GROMACS .gro file of C-alpha atoms in nm:
model
  435
    1MET     CA    1  -0.109   2.130  -2.397
    2SER     CA    2   0.004   2.306  -2.140
    3SER     CA    3   0.297   2.491  -2.131
    4VAL     CA    4   0.447   2.341  -1.832
    5VAL     CA    5   0.581   1.960  -1.738
    6GLU     CA    6   0.651   1.870  -1.427
    7PHE     CA    7   0.924   1.586  -1.353
    8ALA     CA    8   0.853   1.468  -1.027
    9ALA     CA    9   1.002   1.177  -0.825
   10ALA     CA   10   0.889   0.898  -0.568
   11SER     CA   11   1.105   0.851  -0.276
   12ALA     CA   12   1.107   0.535  -0.056
   13SER     CA   13   0.981   0.656   0.280
   14ALA     CA   14   0.707   0.412   0.285
   15ASP     CA   15   0.485   0.395   0.554
   16ASN     CA   16   0.172   0.191   0.590
   17HIS     CA   17   0.159   0.132   0.246
   18GLU     CA   18   0.218   0.470   0.126
   19GLU     CA   19   0.495   0.652  -0.012
   20GLU     CA   20   0.565   1.009  -0.046
   21ASN     CA   21   0.643   1.171  -0.414
   22GLU     CA   22   0.923   1.386  -0.399
   23ARG     CA   23   1.006   1.612  -0.676
   24THR     CA   24   1.274   1.737  -0.890
   25ASP     CA   25   1.391   1.958  -1.183
   26PHE     CA   26   1.103   2.010  -1.440
   27PHE     CA   27   1.115   2.095  -1.822
   28LYS     CA   28   0.957   2.415  -1.910
   29SER     CA   29   0.871   2.596  -2.265
   30SER     CA   30   0.648   2.820  -2.418
   31ASP     CA   31   0.612   2.709  -2.700
   32PRO     CA   32   0.407   2.354  -2.676
   33THR     CA   33   0.507   2.287  -3.013
   34ALA     CA   34   0.871   2.260  -2.909
   35MET     CA   35   0.745   2.053  -2.608
   36ASN     CA   36   0.600   1.785  -2.775
   37LEU     CA   37   0.890   1.744  -3.015
   38CYS     CA   38   1.094   1.741  -2.723
   39LEU     CA   39   0.870   1.478  -2.566
   40SER     CA   40   0.645   1.271  -2.792
   41LEU     CA   41   0.755   1.042  -2.973
   42PRO     CA   42   0.583   0.857  -3.307
   43ALA     CA   43   0.384   0.566  -3.285
   44ASP     CA   44   0.636   0.305  -3.464
   45THR     CA   45   0.879   0.386  -3.210
   46PHE     CA   46   0.638   0.335  -2.946
   47LEU     CA   47   0.581   0.020  -3.132
   48ARG     CA   48   0.933  -0.107  -3.132
   49ALA     CA   49   1.008  -0.016  -2.821
   50ALA     CA   50   0.717  -0.208  -2.610
   51ILE     CA   51   0.824  -0.534  -2.868
   52SER     CA   52   1.169  -0.488  -2.700
   53LEU     CA   53   1.079  -0.428  -2.384
   54LYS     CA   54   0.826  -0.695  -2.385
   55ASP     CA   55   1.098  -0.938  -2.462
   56GLN     CA   56   1.300  -0.824  -2.242
   57VAL     CA   57   1.051  -0.920  -1.945
   58VAL     CA   58   0.973  -1.257  -2.078
   59GLN     CA   59   1.378  -1.320  -2.066
   60LEU     CA   60   1.473  -1.159  -1.708
   61THR     CA   61   1.092  -1.293  -1.522
   62TRP     CA   62   1.065  -1.662  -1.690
   63LYS     CA   63   1.339  -1.783  -1.933
   64ALA     CA   64   1.638  -1.632  -1.748
   65ARG     CA   65   1.468  -1.818  -1.417
   66GLY     CA   66   1.450  -2.165  -1.598
   67GLY     CA   67   1.059  -2.107  -1.603
   68TYR     CA   68   1.071  -2.118  -1.171
   69SER     CA   69   0.951  -1.845  -0.960
   70VAL     CA   70   0.783  -1.836  -0.650
   71ASP     CA   71   0.543  -1.564  -0.696
   72PRO     CA   72   0.274  -1.674  -0.991
   73THR     CA   73   0.045  -1.313  -0.929
   74VAL     CA   74  -0.047  -1.076  -1.189
   75TYR     CA   75   0.086  -0.801  -0.930
   76ARG     CA   76   0.429  -0.840  -0.929
   77GLY     CA   77   0.478  -1.187  -1.003
   78LEU     CA   78   0.526  -1.422  -1.334
   79LEU     CA   79   0.167  -1.389  -1.456
   80GLY     CA   80   0.208  -1.010  -1.482
   81THR     CA   81   0.482  -1.161  -1.821
   82VAL     CA   82   0.182  -1.293  -1.895
   83PHE     CA   83  -0.061  -1.008  -1.908
   84THR     CA   84   0.207  -0.845  -2.113
   85GLY     CA   85   0.255  -1.068  -2.349
   86LEU     CA   86  -0.111  -1.086  -2.409
   87ARG     CA   87  -0.123  -0.725  -2.482
   88ALA     CA   88   0.168  -0.830  -2.711
   89TYR     CA   89  -0.037  -1.043  -2.882
   90GLU     CA   90  -0.369  -0.861  -2.893
   91ALA     CA   91  -0.146  -0.538  -3.078
   92THR     CA   92   0.023  -0.735  -3.360
   93GLY     CA   93  -0.130  -1.116  -3.328
   94SER     CA   94   0.243  -1.266  -3.275
   95LEU     CA   95   0.108  -1.604  -3.227
   96GLN     CA   96   0.484  -1.667  -3.094
   97ASP     CA   97   0.393  -1.401  -2.777
   98LEU     CA   98   0.059  -1.661  -2.740
   99ARG     CA   99   0.209  -1.928  -2.740
  100GLN     CA  100   0.454  -1.846  -2.528
  101CYS     CA  101   0.165  -1.677  -2.252
  102SER     CA  102   0.043  -2.037  -2.299
  103GLU     CA  103   0.318  -2.176  -2.143
  104ILE     CA  104   0.381  -1.946  -1.828
  105VAL     CA  105  -0.010  -1.974  -1.819
  106GLU     CA  106   0.032  -2.349  -1.751
  107THR     CA  107   0.376  -2.273  -1.499
  108CYS     CA  108   0.162  -2.035  -1.271
  109ALA     CA  109  -0.132  -2.261  -1.258
  110SER     CA  110   0.105  -2.519  -1.092
  111LEU     CA  111   0.247  -2.284  -0.902
  112ALA     CA  112  -0.109  -2.117  -0.787
  113ARG     CA  113  -0.224  -2.489  -0.651
  114THR     CA  114   0.084  -2.442  -0.371
  115LEU     CA  115  -0.039  -2.078  -0.227
  116SER     CA  116  -0.243  -2.055   0.077
  117ASP     CA  117  -0.449  -1.848   0.307
  118GLY     CA  118  -0.085  -1.753   0.463
  119ASP     CA  119   0.118  -1.686   0.173
  120ARG     CA  120   0.189  -1.288   0.120
  121ASN     CA  121   0.155  -1.268  -0.304
  122GLY     CA  122   0.092  -0.947  -0.434
  123GLY     CA  123   0.098  -0.698  -0.151
  124CYS     CA  124  -0.174  -0.939   0.046
  125SER     CA  125  -0.154  -1.059   0.376
  126ASN     CA  126  -0.325  -1.320   0.585
  127GLY     CA  127  -0.676  -1.385   0.580
  128ASN     CA  128  -0.628  -1.312   0.177
  129ARG     CA  129  -0.805  -1.645   0.005
  130HIS     CA  130  -0.648  -1.604  -0.343
  131VAL     CA  131  -0.958  -1.490  -0.532
  132THR     CA  132  -0.881  -1.183  -0.692
  133PHE     CA  133  -0.750  -1.164  -1.012
  134LEU     CA  134  -0.423  -0.911  -0.889
  135GLY     CA  135  -0.295  -1.115  -0.606
  136GLY     CA  136  -0.390  -1.481  -0.626
  137LYS     CA  137  -0.581  -1.811  -0.847
  138GLY     CA  138  -0.875  -1.577  -0.959
  139GLY     CA  139  -0.560  -1.427  -1.186
  140VAL     CA  140  -0.388  -1.734  -1.298
  141TYR     CA  141  -0.746  -1.909  -1.386
  142ALA     CA  142  -0.897  -1.597  -1.580
  143LEU     CA  143  -0.622  -1.559  -1.752
  144GLY     CA  144  -0.571  -1.880  -1.851
  145ALA     CA  145  -0.890  -1.911  -1.972
  146VAL     CA  146  -0.854  -1.626  -2.199
  147VAL     CA  147  -0.491  -1.691  -2.357
  148ALA     CA  148  -0.683  -2.091  -2.441
  149ASN     CA  149  -0.915  -1.896  -2.583
  150TYR     CA  150  -0.763  -1.693  -2.818
  151SER     CA  151  -0.509  -2.035  -2.902
  152GLY     CA  152  -0.853  -2.225  -2.971
  153ASP     CA  153  -0.800  -2.446  -2.728
  154ASN     CA  154  -1.153  -2.467  -2.592
  155GLN     CA  155  -1.098  -2.771  -2.379
  156LEU     CA  156  -0.858  -2.609  -2.152
  157ARG     CA  157  -1.019  -2.319  -2.137
  158ASP     CA  158  -1.342  -2.483  -2.014
  159GLN     CA  159  -1.081  -2.651  -1.775
  160TYR     CA  160  -1.000  -2.245  -1.701
  161LEU     CA  161  -1.291  -2.183  -1.612
  162ASN     CA  162  -1.403  -2.490  -1.403
  163LEU     CA  163  -1.099  -2.413  -1.188
  164PHE     CA  164  -1.197  -2.048  -1.171
  165LEU     CA  165  -1.561  -2.152  -1.082
  166GLU     CA  166  -1.397  -2.369  -0.780
  167VAL     CA  167  -1.218  -2.031  -0.664
  168ALA     CA  168  -1.584  -1.862  -0.675
  169GLN     CA  169  -1.733  -2.103  -0.496
  170GLU     CA  170  -1.542  -1.958  -0.151
  171ARG     CA  171  -1.766  -1.924   0.099
  172ALA     CA  172  -1.708  -1.586   0.204
  173LEU     CA  173  -1.757  -1.386  -0.090
  174PRO     CA  174  -2.116  -1.400  -0.114
  175VAL     CA  175  -2.132  -1.357   0.317
  176GLY     CA  176  -2.281  -1.027   0.394
  177PRO     CA  177  -2.204  -0.839   0.717
  178GLU     CA  178  -2.520  -0.921   0.879
  179GLU     CA  179  -2.401  -1.298   0.878
  180GLY     CA  180  -2.046  -1.247   1.015
  181GLY     CA  181  -1.878  -1.115   0.646
  182PHE     CA  182  -1.598  -0.931   0.733
  183GLY     CA  183  -1.359  -1.234   0.757
  184MET     CA  184  -1.285  -1.159   0.359
  185SER     CA  185  -1.127  -0.828   0.227
  186TYR     CA  186  -1.349  -0.580   0.012
  187ASP     CA  187  -1.086  -0.413  -0.180
  188LEU     CA  188  -0.943  -0.442  -0.536
  189LEU     CA  189  -0.609  -0.640  -0.476
  190CYS     CA  190  -0.701  -0.862  -0.212
  191GLY     CA  191  -1.059  -0.886  -0.175
  192ARG     CA  192  -1.367  -0.945  -0.293
  193ALA     CA  193  -1.368  -0.704  -0.558
  194GLY     CA  194  -1.061  -0.827  -0.686
  195PHE     CA  195  -1.217  -1.124  -0.791
  196LEU     CA  196  -1.553  -0.968  -0.913
  197TRP     CA  197  -1.254  -0.822  -1.138
  198ALA     CA  198  -1.136  -1.134  -1.300
  199ALA     CA  199  -1.496  -1.226  -1.350
  200LEU     CA  200  -1.590  -0.935  -1.600
  201PHE     CA  201  -1.240  -1.042  -1.728
  202MET     CA  202  -1.324  -1.357  -1.839
  203ASN     CA  203  -1.698  -1.226  -1.968
  204LYS     CA  204  -1.557  -0.979  -2.173
  205HIS     CA  205  -1.330  -1.203  -2.346
  206LEU     CA  206  -1.526  -1.497  -2.355
  207GLY     CA  207  -1.859  -1.422  -2.417
  208PRO     CA  208  -2.133  -1.269  -2.128
  209GLN     CA  209  -2.299  -1.512  -1.889
  210LYS     CA  210  -1.979  -1.704  -1.879
  211LEU     CA  211  -2.021  -1.624  -1.488
  212PRO     CA  212  -2.346  -1.598  -1.459
  213ASP     CA  213  -2.498  -1.268  -1.295
  214ASP     CA  214  -2.667  -1.485  -1.029
  215LEU     CA  215  -2.350  -1.617  -0.900
  216LEU     CA  216  -2.147  -1.239  -0.927
  217MET     CA  217  -2.461  -1.063  -0.782
  218ALA     CA  218  -2.471  -1.186  -0.497
  219VAL     CA  219  -2.122  -1.054  -0.399
  220VAL     CA  220  -2.186  -0.769  -0.551
  221GLU     CA  221  -2.454  -0.763  -0.258
  222ALA     CA  222  -2.225  -0.824  -0.015
  223VAL     CA  223  -2.003  -0.535  -0.083
  224LEU     CA  224  -2.231  -0.310  -0.069
  225ALA     CA  225  -2.378  -0.438   0.241
  226GLY     CA  226  -2.017  -0.430   0.357
  227GLY     CA  227  -1.923  -0.081   0.261
  228ARG     CA  228  -2.286   0.049   0.412
  229ALA     CA  229  -2.215  -0.111   0.736
  230GLY     CA  230  -1.851   0.035   0.756
  231ALA     CA  231  -1.981   0.357   0.692
  232SER     CA  232  -2.299   0.320   0.987
  233ASP     CA  233  -2.072   0.587   1.182
  234MET     CA  234  -2.017   0.899   0.875
  235SER     CA  235  -2.188   1.080   0.626
  236CYS     CA  236  -2.079   0.864   0.355
  237PRO     CA  237  -2.245   0.641   0.243
  238LEU     CA  238  -2.005   0.316   0.161
  239MET     CA  239  -1.624   0.311   0.349
  240TYR     CA  240  -1.374  -0.013   0.403
  241ARG     CA  241  -1.153  -0.080   0.629
  242CYS     CA  242  -0.839  -0.289   0.467
  243HIS     CA  243  -0.560  -0.389   0.707
  244GLY     CA  244  -0.752  -0.114   0.999
  245THR     CA  245  -0.737   0.128   0.773
  246ARG     CA  246  -1.027   0.304   0.585
  247TYR     CA  247  -0.841   0.369   0.238
  248TRP     CA  248  -0.982   0.565  -0.041
  249GLY     CA  249  -0.702   0.471  -0.283
  250ALA     CA  250  -0.750   0.220  -0.603
  251ALA     CA  251  -0.514  -0.070  -0.520
  252HIS     CA  252  -0.722  -0.083  -0.129
  253GLY     CA  253  -1.030   0.123  -0.116
  254LEU     CA  254  -1.298   0.288  -0.177
  255ALA     CA  255  -1.156   0.380  -0.575
  256GLY     CA  256  -1.118   0.054  -0.688
  257ILE     CA  257  -1.412  -0.056  -0.504
  258LEU     CA  258  -1.631   0.158  -0.653
  259HIS     CA  259  -1.480   0.163  -0.978
  260VAL     CA  260  -1.560  -0.247  -0.976
  261LEU     CA  261  -1.949  -0.200  -0.889
  262LEU     CA  262  -1.974   0.061  -1.188
  263HIS     CA  263  -1.962  -0.212  -1.422
  264PHE     CA  264  -2.278  -0.405  -1.293
  265PRO     CA  265  -2.629  -0.344  -1.267
  266LEU     CA  266  -2.734  -0.107  -0.967
  267SER     CA  267  -3.059  -0.083  -0.815
  268GLU     CA  268  -3.166   0.294  -0.768
  269GLU     CA  269  -3.061   0.257  -0.362
  270ASP     CA  270  -2.722   0.117  -0.471
  271ALA     CA  271  -2.644   0.424  -0.768
  272ASN     CA  272  -2.754   0.637  -0.531
  273ASP     CA  273  -2.476   0.556  -0.251
  274LEU     CA  274  -2.220   0.520  -0.463
  275LYS     CA  275  -2.303   0.841  -0.620
  276GLY     CA  276  -2.291   1.008  -0.228
  277THR     CA  277  -1.961   0.776  -0.151
  278LEU     CA  278  -1.800   0.983  -0.498
  279ARG     CA  279  -1.945   1.301  -0.422
  280TYR     CA  280  -1.815   1.283  -0.010
  281MET     CA  281  -1.478   1.129  -0.134
  282MET     CA  282  -1.453   1.499  -0.405
  283SER     CA  283  -1.620   1.716  -0.150
  284ASN     CA  284  -1.361   1.624   0.064
  285ARG     CA  285  -1.068   1.702  -0.168
  286PHE     CA  286  -0.786   1.866  -0.050
  287PRO     CA  287  -0.829   2.233  -0.124
  288HIS     CA  288  -0.525   2.367  -0.196
  289SER     CA  289  -0.416   2.093  -0.437
  290GLY     CA  290  -0.719   1.932  -0.553
  291ASN     CA  291  -0.568   1.599  -0.508
  292TYR     CA  292  -0.725   1.316  -0.270
  293PRO     CA  293  -0.613   1.184   0.062
  294SER     CA  294  -0.499   0.846   0.058
  295SER     CA  295  -0.688   0.755   0.360
  296GLU     CA  296  -0.997   0.870   0.543
  297GLY     CA  297  -0.883   1.189   0.767
  298ASN     CA  298  -0.571   1.146   0.674
  299PRO     CA  299  -0.421   1.523   0.642
  300ARG     CA  300  -0.057   1.452   0.413
  301ASP     CA  301  -0.143   1.588   0.096
  302LYS     CA  302   0.194   1.379  -0.033
  303LEU     CA  303   0.052   1.106  -0.326
  304VAL     CA  304  -0.059   1.142  -0.651
  305GLN     CA  305  -0.034   0.758  -0.774
  306TRP     CA  306  -0.317   0.512  -0.924
  307SER     CA  307  -0.276   0.302  -0.561
  308HIS     CA  308  -0.328   0.651  -0.378
  309GLY     CA  309  -0.450   0.978  -0.511
  310ALA     CA  310  -0.582   1.177  -0.776
  311THR     CA  311  -0.472   0.917  -1.102
  312GLY     CA  312  -0.699   0.626  -0.947
  313MET     CA  313  -0.977   0.905  -0.898
  314ALA     CA  314  -0.967   1.032  -1.218
  315ILE     CA  315  -1.017   0.676  -1.398
  316THR     CA  316  -1.265   0.581  -1.137
  317LEU     CA  317  -1.441   0.912  -1.156
  318CYS     CA  318  -1.444   0.880  -1.571
  319LYS     CA  319  -1.623   0.521  -1.522
  320ALA     CA  320  -1.887   0.716  -1.362
  321SER     CA  321  -1.927   0.956  -1.572
  322GLN     CA  322  -1.998   0.725  -1.845
  323VAL     CA  323  -2.247   0.501  -1.606
  324PHE     CA  324  -2.414   0.834  -1.489
  325SER     CA  325  -2.352   1.030  -1.781
  326SER     CA  326  -2.666   1.240  -1.706
  327ASP     CA  327  -2.466   1.368  -1.393
  328ARG     CA  328  -2.226   1.632  -1.506
  329ASP     CA  329  -1.990   1.676  -1.189
  330PHE     CA  330  -1.836   1.323  -1.231
  331ARG     CA  331  -1.718   1.407  -1.585
  332ASP     CA  332  -1.638   1.755  -1.462
  333ALA     CA  333  -1.407   1.607  -1.107
  334ALA     CA  334  -1.214   1.332  -1.313
  335ILE     CA  335  -1.066   1.621  -1.564
  336GLU     CA  336  -1.001   1.778  -1.249
  337ALA     CA  337  -0.789   1.495  -1.101
  338GLY     CA  338  -0.643   1.439  -1.426
  339GLU     CA  339  -0.529   1.808  -1.364
  340VAL     CA  340  -0.374   1.696  -1.074
  341VAL     CA  341  -0.158   1.472  -1.208
  342TRP     CA  342  -0.066   1.649  -1.501
  343LYS     CA  343   0.055   1.955  -1.274
  344ASN     CA  344   0.212   1.687  -0.984
  345GLY     CA  345   0.445   1.605  -1.286
  346LEU     CA  346   0.610   1.256  -1.363
  347VAL     CA  347   0.707   1.018  -1.078
  348LYS     CA  348   1.056   0.860  -1.097
  349LYS     CA  349   0.962   0.532  -1.047
  350VAL     CA  350   0.804   0.358  -1.353
  351GLY     CA  351   0.521   0.112  -1.227
  352LEU     CA  352   0.144   0.061  -1.291
  353ASP     CA  353   0.118   0.127  -0.876
  354ASP     CA  354   0.279   0.425  -0.797
  355GLY     CA  355   0.490   0.519  -1.142
  356VAL     CA  356   0.448   0.717  -1.458
  357ALA     CA  357   0.344   0.444  -1.651
  358GLY     CA  358   0.029   0.450  -1.431
  359ASN     CA  359  -0.057   0.768  -1.405
  360ALA     CA  360   0.009   0.845  -1.799
  361TYR     CA  361  -0.328   0.564  -1.809
  362SER     CA  362  -0.548   0.840  -1.621
  363PHE     CA  363  -0.478   1.099  -1.925
  364LEU     CA  364  -0.585   0.790  -2.150
  365SER     CA  365  -0.899   0.736  -1.987
  366LEU     CA  366  -0.963   1.087  -1.993
  367TYR     CA  367  -0.920   1.097  -2.341
  368ARG     CA  368  -1.162   0.800  -2.458
  369LEU     CA  369  -1.426   0.992  -2.203
  370THR     CA  370  -1.348   1.338  -2.369
  371GLY     CA  371  -1.204   1.236  -2.672
  372GLU     CA  372  -0.968   1.557  -2.638
  373SER     CA  373  -0.639   1.495  -2.811
  374ILE     CA  374  -0.451   1.721  -2.559
  375TYR     CA  375  -0.494   1.386  -2.286
  376GLU     CA  376  -0.332   1.206  -2.579
  377GLU     CA  377  -0.113   1.408  -2.555
  378ARG     CA  378   0.003   1.411  -2.248
  379ALA     CA  379   0.021   1.043  -2.195
  380LYS     CA  380   0.254   1.045  -2.471
  381ALA     CA  381   0.472   1.283  -2.289
  382PHE     CA  382   0.488   1.082  -2.055
  383ALA     CA  383   0.530   0.732  -2.199
  384SER     CA  384   0.809   0.932  -2.372
  385PHE     CA  385   0.973   1.013  -2.084
  386LEU     CA  386   1.004   0.666  -1.991
  387TYR     CA  387   1.139   0.572  -2.329
  388HIS     CA  388   1.426   0.799  -2.271
  389ASN     CA  389   1.444   0.740  -1.894
  390ALA     CA  390   1.285   0.363  -1.777
  391GLY     CA  391   1.609   0.240  -1.791
  392SER     CA  392   1.811   0.419  -1.573
  393LEU     CA  393   1.539   0.464  -1.362
  394VAL     CA  394   1.565   0.083  -1.268
  395ALA     CA  395   1.866   0.099  -1.273
  396THR     CA  396   1.908   0.324  -1.022
  397GLY     CA  397   1.683   0.163  -0.734
  398HIS     CA  398   1.365   0.386  -0.894
  399ALA     CA  399   1.150   0.031  -0.898
  400ARG     CA  400   0.950  -0.109  -0.607
  401GLY     CA  401   1.277  -0.397  -0.482
  402GLY     CA  402   1.469  -0.552  -0.725
  403ASP     CA  403   1.292  -0.883  -0.757
  404HIS     CA  404   1.003  -0.675  -0.934
  405ALA     CA  405   1.187  -0.432  -1.172
  406TYR     CA  406   1.053  -0.608  -1.465
  407SER     CA  407   0.686  -0.713  -1.279
  408LEU     CA  408   0.351  -0.534  -1.380
  409PHE     CA  409   0.250  -0.302  -1.128
  410GLN     CA  410   0.583  -0.247  -0.940
  411GLY     CA  411   0.848  -0.214  -1.268
  412LEU     CA  412   0.882  -0.199  -1.670
  413ALA     CA  413   0.613  -0.451  -1.814
  414GLY     CA  414   0.353  -0.179  -1.702
  415THR     CA  415   0.563   0.024  -1.941
  416ALA     CA  416   0.574  -0.198  -2.221
  417CYS     CA  417   0.154  -0.214  -2.149
  418LEU     CA  418   0.142   0.169  -2.191
  419TRP     CA  419   0.319   0.178  -2.531
  420PHE     CA  420   0.156  -0.064  -2.685
  421ASP     CA  421  -0.177   0.068  -2.558
  422LEU     CA  422  -0.056   0.422  -2.763
  423LEU     CA  423  -0.083   0.260  -3.076
  424ALA     CA  424  -0.449   0.295  -3.039
  425PRO     CA  425  -0.522   0.499  -2.750
  426GLU     CA  426  -0.925   0.478  -2.817
  427ASN     CA  427  -0.905   0.103  -2.716
  428SER     CA  428  -0.618   0.198  -2.419
  429ARG     CA  429  -0.711   0.028  -2.090
  430PHE     CA  430  -0.498   0.015  -1.766
  431PRO     CA  431  -0.423  -0.358  -1.702
  432GLY     CA  432  -0.600  -0.513  -1.408
  433TYR     CA  433  -0.841  -0.223  -1.347
  434GLU     CA  434  -0.987  -0.124  -1.658
  435ILE     CA  435  -1.237  -0.358  -1.863
   0.00000   0.00000   0.00000
């Protein structure tokens, strides 16, 4: 492990969906063993902390609200509590967690019926048809089916599966640009990649082909066609616009879309376009820091987080290294992106989106890719920082909005998931991003 851990902070200066990182004092030690003792906690401590924090999330997002929430989404709403409870069930086998998940999903499904194209949920704005896992009905029905399947309720599972299939009938999903298919975005948070991720999640937990290839591949082809059309005036094979900007990050941009596409069978042409896009991004990193721009041509080297910058790219490059195992440059670039995250340090926000929890998952991805213990230790160091500081950071306003302090992506629920994942790092996966 490196002899330097840098503690950084994220300040609230949002500009077109971006936030700048601001550094604070950092801890230094020339003795790696001493640093491990200082920062890394044992597994049973993480387990107790995860269960306790999960209980707080349930209490403050569900019980204290009397079963009512205006936001049913995974990203920053009530369904994030379900995801956290499901991760707790997977880690501990607690039937109480499973029953609670079922109860909350039922409420989320009722709330989802009220979602319309004009609502703002999960960071998505007008034009979103709420097909995604993180931002809409896609997540409600996908999680509902998985929770019901774990509960052994096949009738309810099939009911949610059928509701998801109704979402899949959204006519804009498989429409390519040659047919005017720019009306629905392509990104993970609000667009077609987010629908595909929900389908992958269901097929993983319910069994292959629950959502058939002929349904999904039509959407995959539309996403690829949209990317080619969006890159028609540049040397990059694929490019997309969201909110009018060519984002590179995981939430709204290339990293998230490519990560999803890497889970599907690809023709040689499709694979070459994905490889070419990744290499375009790799060759256009900031030369001094090795970080990735938040959007095409953006000169500001400020963001190192999941939604923008090296964190999301590290995870996507890990997946690319697994899919294109003979292409060593993706593995090397993943490791280099992880070094950027480590050297940038620990931001003060706690969430998966732009905080410490999200950044820790880049190390867990690298641990699964390489098997090298340094990455597990780095993830534990970040997680230990959260163990000691997450509560005070939230109390002093270092969560994205007071109403979302216990949400999955902008609050403490993501920290609970991270702690659960550290019980078996080889099986860890970034919530809503890794399958």
